mmCIF file with all atom_site columns, C-alpha atoms in Angstrom:
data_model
loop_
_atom_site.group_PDB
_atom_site.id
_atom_site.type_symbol
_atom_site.label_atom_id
_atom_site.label_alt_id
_atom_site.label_comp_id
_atom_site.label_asym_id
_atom_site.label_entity_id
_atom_site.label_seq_id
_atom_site.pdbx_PDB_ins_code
_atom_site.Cartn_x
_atom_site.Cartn_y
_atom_site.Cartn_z
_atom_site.occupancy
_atom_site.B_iso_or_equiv
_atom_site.pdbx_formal_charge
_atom_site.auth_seq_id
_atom_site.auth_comp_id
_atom_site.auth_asym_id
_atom_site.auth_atom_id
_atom_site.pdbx_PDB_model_num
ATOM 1   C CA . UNK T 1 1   ? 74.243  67.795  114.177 1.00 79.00 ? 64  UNK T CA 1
ATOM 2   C CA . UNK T 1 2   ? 74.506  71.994  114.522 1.00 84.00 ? 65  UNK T CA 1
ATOM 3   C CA . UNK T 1 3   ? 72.380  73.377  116.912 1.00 85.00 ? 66  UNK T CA 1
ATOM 4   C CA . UNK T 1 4   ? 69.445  74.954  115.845 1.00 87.00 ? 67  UNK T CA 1
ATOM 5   C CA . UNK T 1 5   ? 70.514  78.193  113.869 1.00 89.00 ? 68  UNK T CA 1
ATOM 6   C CA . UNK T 1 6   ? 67.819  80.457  115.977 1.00 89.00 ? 69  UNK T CA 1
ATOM 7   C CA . UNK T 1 7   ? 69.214  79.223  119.598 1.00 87.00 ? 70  UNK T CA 1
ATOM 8   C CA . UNK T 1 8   ? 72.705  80.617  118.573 1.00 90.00 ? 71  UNK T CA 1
ATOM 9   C CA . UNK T 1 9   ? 71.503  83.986  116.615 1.00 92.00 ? 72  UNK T CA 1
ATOM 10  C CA . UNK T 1 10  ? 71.991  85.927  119.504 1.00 92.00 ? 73  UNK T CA 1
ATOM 11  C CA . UNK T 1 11  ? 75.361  84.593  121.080 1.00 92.00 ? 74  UNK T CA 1
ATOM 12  C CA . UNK T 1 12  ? 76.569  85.137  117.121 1.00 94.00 ? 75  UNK T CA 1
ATOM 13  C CA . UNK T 1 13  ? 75.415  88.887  117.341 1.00 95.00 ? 76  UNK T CA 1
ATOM 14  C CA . UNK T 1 14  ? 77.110  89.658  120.281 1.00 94.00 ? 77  UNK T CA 1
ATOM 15  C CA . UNK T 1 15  ? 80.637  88.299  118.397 1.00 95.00 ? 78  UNK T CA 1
ATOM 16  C CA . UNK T 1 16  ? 79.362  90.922  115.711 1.00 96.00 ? 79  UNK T CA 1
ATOM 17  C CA . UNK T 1 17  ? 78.263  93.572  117.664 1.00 96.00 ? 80  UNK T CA 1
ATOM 18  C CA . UNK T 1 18  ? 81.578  93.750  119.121 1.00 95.00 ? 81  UNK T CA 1
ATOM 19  C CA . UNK T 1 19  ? 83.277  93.921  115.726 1.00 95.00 ? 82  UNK T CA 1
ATOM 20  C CA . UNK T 1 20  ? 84.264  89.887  115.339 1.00 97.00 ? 83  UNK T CA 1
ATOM 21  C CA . UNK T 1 21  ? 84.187  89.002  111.881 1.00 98.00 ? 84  UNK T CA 1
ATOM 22  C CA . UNK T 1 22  ? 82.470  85.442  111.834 1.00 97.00 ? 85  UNK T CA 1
ATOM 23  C CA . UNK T 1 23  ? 83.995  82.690  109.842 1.00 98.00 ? 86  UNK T CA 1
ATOM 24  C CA . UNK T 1 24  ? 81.624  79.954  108.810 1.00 97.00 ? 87  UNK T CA 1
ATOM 25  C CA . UNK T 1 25  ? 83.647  78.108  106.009 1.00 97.00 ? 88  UNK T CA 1
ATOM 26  C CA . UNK T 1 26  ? 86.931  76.390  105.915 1.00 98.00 ? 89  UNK T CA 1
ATOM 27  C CA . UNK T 1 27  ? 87.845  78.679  102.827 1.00 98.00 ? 90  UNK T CA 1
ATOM 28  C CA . UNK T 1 28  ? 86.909  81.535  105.039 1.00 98.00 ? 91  UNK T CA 1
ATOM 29  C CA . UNK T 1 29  ? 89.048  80.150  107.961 1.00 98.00 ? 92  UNK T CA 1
ATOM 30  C CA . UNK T 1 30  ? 91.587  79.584  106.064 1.00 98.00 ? 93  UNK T CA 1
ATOM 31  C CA . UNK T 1 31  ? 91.322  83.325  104.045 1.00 97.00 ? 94  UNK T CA 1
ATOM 32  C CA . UNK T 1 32  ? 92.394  84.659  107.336 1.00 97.00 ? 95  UNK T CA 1
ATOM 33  C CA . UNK T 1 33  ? 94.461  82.426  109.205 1.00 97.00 ? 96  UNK T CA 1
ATOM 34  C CA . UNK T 1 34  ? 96.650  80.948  106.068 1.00 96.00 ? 97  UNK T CA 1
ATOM 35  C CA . UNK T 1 35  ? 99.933  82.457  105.558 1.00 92.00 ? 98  UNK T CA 1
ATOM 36  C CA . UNK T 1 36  ? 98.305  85.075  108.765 1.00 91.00 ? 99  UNK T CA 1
ATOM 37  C CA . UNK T 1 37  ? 100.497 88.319  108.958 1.00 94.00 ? 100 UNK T CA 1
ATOM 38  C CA . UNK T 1 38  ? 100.481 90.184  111.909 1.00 96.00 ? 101 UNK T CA 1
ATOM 39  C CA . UNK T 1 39  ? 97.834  89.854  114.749 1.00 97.00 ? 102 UNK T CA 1
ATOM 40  C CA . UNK T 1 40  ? 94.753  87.774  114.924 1.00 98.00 ? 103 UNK T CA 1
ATOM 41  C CA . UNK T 1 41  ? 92.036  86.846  118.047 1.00 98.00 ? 104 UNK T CA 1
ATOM 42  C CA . UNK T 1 42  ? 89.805  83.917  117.079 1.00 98.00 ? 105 UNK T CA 1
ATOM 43  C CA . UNK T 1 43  ? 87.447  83.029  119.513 1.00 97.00 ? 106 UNK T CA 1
ATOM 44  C CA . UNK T 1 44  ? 85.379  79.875  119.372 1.00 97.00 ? 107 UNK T CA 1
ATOM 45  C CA . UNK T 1 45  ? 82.104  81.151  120.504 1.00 95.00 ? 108 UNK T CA 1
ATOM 46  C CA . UNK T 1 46  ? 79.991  78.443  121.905 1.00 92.00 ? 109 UNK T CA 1
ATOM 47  C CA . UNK T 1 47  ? 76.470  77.759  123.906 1.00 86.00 ? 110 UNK T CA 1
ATOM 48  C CA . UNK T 1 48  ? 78.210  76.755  127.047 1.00 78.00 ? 111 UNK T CA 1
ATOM 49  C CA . UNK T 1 49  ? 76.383  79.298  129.677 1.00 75.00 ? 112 UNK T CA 1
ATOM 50  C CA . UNK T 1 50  ? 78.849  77.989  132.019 1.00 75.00 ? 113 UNK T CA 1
ATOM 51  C CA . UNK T 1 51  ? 82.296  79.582  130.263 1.00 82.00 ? 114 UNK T CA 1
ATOM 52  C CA . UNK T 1 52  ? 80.201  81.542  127.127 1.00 79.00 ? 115 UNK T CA 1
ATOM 53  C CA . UNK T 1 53  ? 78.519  83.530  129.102 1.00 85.00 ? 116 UNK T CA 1
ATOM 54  C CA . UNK T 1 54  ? 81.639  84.963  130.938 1.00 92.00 ? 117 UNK T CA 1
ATOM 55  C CA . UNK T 1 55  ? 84.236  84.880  127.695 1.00 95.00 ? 118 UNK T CA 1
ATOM 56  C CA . UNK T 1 56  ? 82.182  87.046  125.723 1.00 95.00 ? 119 UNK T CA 1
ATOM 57  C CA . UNK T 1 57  ? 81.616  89.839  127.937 1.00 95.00 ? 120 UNK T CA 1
ATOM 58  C CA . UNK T 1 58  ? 84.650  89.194  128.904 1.00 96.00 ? 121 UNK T CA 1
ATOM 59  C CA . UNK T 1 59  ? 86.511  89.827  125.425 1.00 97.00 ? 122 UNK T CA 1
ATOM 60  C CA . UNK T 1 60  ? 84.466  92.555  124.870 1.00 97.00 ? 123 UNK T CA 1
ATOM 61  C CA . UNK T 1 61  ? 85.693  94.580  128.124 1.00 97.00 ? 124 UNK T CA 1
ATOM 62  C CA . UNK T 1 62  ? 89.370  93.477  126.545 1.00 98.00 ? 125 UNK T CA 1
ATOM 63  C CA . UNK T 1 63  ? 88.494  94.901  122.930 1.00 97.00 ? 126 UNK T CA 1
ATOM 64  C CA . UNK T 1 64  ? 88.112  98.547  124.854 1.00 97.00 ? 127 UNK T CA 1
ATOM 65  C CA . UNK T 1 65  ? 91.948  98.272  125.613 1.00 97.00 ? 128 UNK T CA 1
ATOM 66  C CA . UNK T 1 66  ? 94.438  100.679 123.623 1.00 96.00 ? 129 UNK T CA 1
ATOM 67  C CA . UNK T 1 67  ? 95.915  97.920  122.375 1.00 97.00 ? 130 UNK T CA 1
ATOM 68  C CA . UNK T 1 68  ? 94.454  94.939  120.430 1.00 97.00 ? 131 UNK T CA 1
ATOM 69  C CA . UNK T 1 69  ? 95.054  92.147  117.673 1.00 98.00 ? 132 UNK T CA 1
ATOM 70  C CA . UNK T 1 70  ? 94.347  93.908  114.094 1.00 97.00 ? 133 UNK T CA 1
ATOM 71  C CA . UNK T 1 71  ? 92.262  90.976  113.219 1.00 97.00 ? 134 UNK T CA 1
ATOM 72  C CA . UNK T 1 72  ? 89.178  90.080  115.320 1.00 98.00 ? 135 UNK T CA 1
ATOM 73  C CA . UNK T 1 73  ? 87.650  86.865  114.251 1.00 98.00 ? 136 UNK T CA 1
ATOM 74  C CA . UNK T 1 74  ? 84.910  84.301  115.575 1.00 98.00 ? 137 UNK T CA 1
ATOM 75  C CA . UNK T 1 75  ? 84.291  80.605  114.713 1.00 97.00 ? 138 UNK T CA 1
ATOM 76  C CA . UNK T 1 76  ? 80.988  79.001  115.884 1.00 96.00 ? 139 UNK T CA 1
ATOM 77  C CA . UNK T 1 77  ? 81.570  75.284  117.521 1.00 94.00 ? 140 UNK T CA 1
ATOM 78  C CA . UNK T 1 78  ? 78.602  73.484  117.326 1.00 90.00 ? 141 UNK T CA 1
ATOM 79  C CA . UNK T 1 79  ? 77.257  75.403  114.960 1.00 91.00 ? 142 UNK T CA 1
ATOM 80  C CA . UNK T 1 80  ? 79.649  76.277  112.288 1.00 94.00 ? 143 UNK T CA 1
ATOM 81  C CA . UNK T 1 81  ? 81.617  72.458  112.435 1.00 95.00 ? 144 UNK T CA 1
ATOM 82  C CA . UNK T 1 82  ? 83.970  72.490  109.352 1.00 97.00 ? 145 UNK T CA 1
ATOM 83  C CA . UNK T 1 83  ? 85.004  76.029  109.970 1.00 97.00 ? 146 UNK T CA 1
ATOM 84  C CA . UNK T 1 84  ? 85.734  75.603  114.162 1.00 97.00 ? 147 UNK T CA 1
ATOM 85  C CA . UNK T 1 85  ? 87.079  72.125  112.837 1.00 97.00 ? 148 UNK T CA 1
ATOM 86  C CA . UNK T 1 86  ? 89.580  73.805  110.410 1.00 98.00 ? 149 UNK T CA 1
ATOM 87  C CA . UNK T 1 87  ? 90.209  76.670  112.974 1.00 98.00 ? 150 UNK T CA 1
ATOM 88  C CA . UNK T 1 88  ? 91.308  74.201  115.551 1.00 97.00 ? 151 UNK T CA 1
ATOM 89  C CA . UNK T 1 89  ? 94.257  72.930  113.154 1.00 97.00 ? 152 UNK T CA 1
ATOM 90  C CA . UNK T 1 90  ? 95.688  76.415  113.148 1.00 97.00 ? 153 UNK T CA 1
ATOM 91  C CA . UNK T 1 91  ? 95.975  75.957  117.151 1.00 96.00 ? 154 UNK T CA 1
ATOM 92  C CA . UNK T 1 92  ? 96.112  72.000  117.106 1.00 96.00 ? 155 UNK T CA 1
ATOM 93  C CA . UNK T 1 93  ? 98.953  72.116  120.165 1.00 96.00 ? 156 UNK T CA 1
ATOM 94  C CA . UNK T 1 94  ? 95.708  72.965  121.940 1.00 95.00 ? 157 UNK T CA 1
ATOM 95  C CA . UNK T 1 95  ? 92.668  70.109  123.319 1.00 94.00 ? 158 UNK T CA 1
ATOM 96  C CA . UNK T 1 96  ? 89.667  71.439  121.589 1.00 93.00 ? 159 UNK T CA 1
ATOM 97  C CA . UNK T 1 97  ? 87.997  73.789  123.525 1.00 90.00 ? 160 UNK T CA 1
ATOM 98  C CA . UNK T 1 98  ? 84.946  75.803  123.447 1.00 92.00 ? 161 UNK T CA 1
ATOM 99  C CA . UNK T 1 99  ? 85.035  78.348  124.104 1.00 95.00 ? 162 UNK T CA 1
ATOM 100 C CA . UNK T 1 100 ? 88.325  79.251  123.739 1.00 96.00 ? 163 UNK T CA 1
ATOM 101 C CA . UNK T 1 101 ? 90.574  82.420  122.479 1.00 97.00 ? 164 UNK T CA 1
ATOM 102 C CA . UNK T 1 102 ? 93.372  81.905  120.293 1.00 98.00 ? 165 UNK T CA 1
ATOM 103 C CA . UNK T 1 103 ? 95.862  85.071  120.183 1.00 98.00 ? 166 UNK T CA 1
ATOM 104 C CA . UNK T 1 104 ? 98.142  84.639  117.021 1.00 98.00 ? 167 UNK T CA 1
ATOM 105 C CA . UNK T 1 105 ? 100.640 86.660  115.590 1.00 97.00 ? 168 UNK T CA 1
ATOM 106 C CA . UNK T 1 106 ? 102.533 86.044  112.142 1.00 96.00 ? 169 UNK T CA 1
ATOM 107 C CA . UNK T 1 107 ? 100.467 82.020  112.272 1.00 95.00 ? 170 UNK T CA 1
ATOM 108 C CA . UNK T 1 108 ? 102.108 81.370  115.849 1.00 96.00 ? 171 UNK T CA 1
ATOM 109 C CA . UNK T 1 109 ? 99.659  81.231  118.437 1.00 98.00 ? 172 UNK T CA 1
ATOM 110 C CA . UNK T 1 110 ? 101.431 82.885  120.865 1.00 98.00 ? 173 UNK T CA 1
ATOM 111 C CA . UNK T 1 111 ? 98.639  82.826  123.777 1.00 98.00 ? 174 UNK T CA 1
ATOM 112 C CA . UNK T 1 112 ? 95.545  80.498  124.480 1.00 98.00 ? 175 UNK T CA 1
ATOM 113 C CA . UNK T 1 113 ? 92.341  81.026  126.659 1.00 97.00 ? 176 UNK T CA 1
ATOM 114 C CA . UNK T 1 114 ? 91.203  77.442  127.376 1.00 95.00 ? 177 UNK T CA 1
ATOM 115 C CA . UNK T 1 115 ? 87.832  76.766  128.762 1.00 94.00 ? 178 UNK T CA 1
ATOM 116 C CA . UNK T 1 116 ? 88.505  75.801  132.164 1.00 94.00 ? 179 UNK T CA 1
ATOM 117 C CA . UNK T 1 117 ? 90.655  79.032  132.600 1.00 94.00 ? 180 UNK T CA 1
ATOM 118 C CA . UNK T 1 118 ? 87.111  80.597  132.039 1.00 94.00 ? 181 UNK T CA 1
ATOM 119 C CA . UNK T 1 119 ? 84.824  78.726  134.010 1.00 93.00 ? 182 UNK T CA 1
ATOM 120 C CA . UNK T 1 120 ? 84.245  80.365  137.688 1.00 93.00 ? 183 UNK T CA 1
ATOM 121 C CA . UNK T 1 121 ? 85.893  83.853  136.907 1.00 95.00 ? 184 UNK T CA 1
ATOM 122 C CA . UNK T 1 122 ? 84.414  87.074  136.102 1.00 96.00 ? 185 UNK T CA 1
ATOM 123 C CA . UNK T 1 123 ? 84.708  88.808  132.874 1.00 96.00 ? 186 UNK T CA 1
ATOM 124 C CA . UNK T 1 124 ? 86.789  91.105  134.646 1.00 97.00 ? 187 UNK T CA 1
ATOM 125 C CA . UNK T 1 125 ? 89.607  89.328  135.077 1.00 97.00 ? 188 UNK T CA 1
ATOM 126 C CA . UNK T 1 126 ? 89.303  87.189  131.923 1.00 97.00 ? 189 UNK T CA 1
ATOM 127 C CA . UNK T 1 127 ? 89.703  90.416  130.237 1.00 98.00 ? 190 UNK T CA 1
ATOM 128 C CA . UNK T 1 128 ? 92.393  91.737  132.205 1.00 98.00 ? 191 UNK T CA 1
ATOM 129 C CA . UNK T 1 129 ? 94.467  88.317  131.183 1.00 97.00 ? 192 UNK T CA 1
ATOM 130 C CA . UNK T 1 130 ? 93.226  88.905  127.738 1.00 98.00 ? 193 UNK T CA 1
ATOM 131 C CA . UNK T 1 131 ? 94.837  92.900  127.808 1.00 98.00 ? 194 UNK T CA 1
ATOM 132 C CA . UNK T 1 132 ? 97.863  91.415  129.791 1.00 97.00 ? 195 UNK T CA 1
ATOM 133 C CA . UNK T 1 133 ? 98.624  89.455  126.324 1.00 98.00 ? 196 UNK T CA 1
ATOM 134 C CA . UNK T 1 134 ? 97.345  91.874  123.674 1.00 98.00 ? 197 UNK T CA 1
ATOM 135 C CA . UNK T 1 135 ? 100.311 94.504  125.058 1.00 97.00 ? 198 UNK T CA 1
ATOM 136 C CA . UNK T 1 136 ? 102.558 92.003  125.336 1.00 97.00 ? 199 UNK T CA 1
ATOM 137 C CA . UNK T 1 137 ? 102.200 90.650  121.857 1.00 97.00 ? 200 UNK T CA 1
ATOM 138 C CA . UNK T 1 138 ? 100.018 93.579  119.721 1.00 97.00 ? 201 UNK T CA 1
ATOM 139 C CA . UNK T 1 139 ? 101.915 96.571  120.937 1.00 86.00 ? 202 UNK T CA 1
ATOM 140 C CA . UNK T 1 140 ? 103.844 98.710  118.644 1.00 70.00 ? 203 UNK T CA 1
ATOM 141 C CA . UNK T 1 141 ? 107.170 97.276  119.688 1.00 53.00 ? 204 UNK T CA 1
ATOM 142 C CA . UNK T 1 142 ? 106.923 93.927  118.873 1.00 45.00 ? 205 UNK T CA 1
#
């Protein structure tokens, strides 16, 4: 069963607010990650306050960076179930995880932000991982 729609309004808006595009259908999932071109974040936002509530400041100190993915997109787990269900089989070498960050580019996910490499750090360095990755695999010479 979803959680209740108010409880995750605001962990939703700050995806938004940040410039995530949220995906809440499978046909919407797949609209962006099918036949993908280029570079794509998806983060699976979740209500966990123990990993949440550091990943999403965290990715937005790394969406500041110079360099990002062209395509910034969130999933809900918990919330939005077929569409973090059909995310998750574009990263399926992956245990589900929420929340998590996916980094793909041209369908290959070429870096992965499990939860329990979020739990006990600071946004900080989460982010600094997260801009570690997005110039080695978004910069203009790849």
């Amino acid at each position: 069963m979803p959680y209740n729609p108010a409880l995750v309004a605001p962990m939703r808006e700050e995806m938004t607010r940040m410039g995530a595009k949220e995906l809440t259908t499978e046909a919407e999932v797949d609209g962006v990650l099918g036949d993908q071109k280029g570079t794509a974040l998806v983060f699976v936002n979740s209500v966990c306050g123990c990993a949440a509530g550091n990943a999403r400041p965290a990715l937005r100190l790394a969406l500041e960076h110079a360099v990002r993915p062209q395509q910034i997109v969130t999933v809900f787990a918990g919330q939005d179930l077929q569409a973090a269900a059909r995310a998750r089989q574009y990263f399926s070498e992956y245990q589900p995880s929420s929340p998590s960050i996916a980094l793909l580019r041209d369908g290959e996910v070429v870096h992965f932000v499990h939860r329990h490499q979020i739990e006990g750090r600071t946004p900080q360095s989460i982010a600094a991982d997260l801009t570690s990755a997005f110039d080695r695999f978004c910069g203009a010479t790849v």
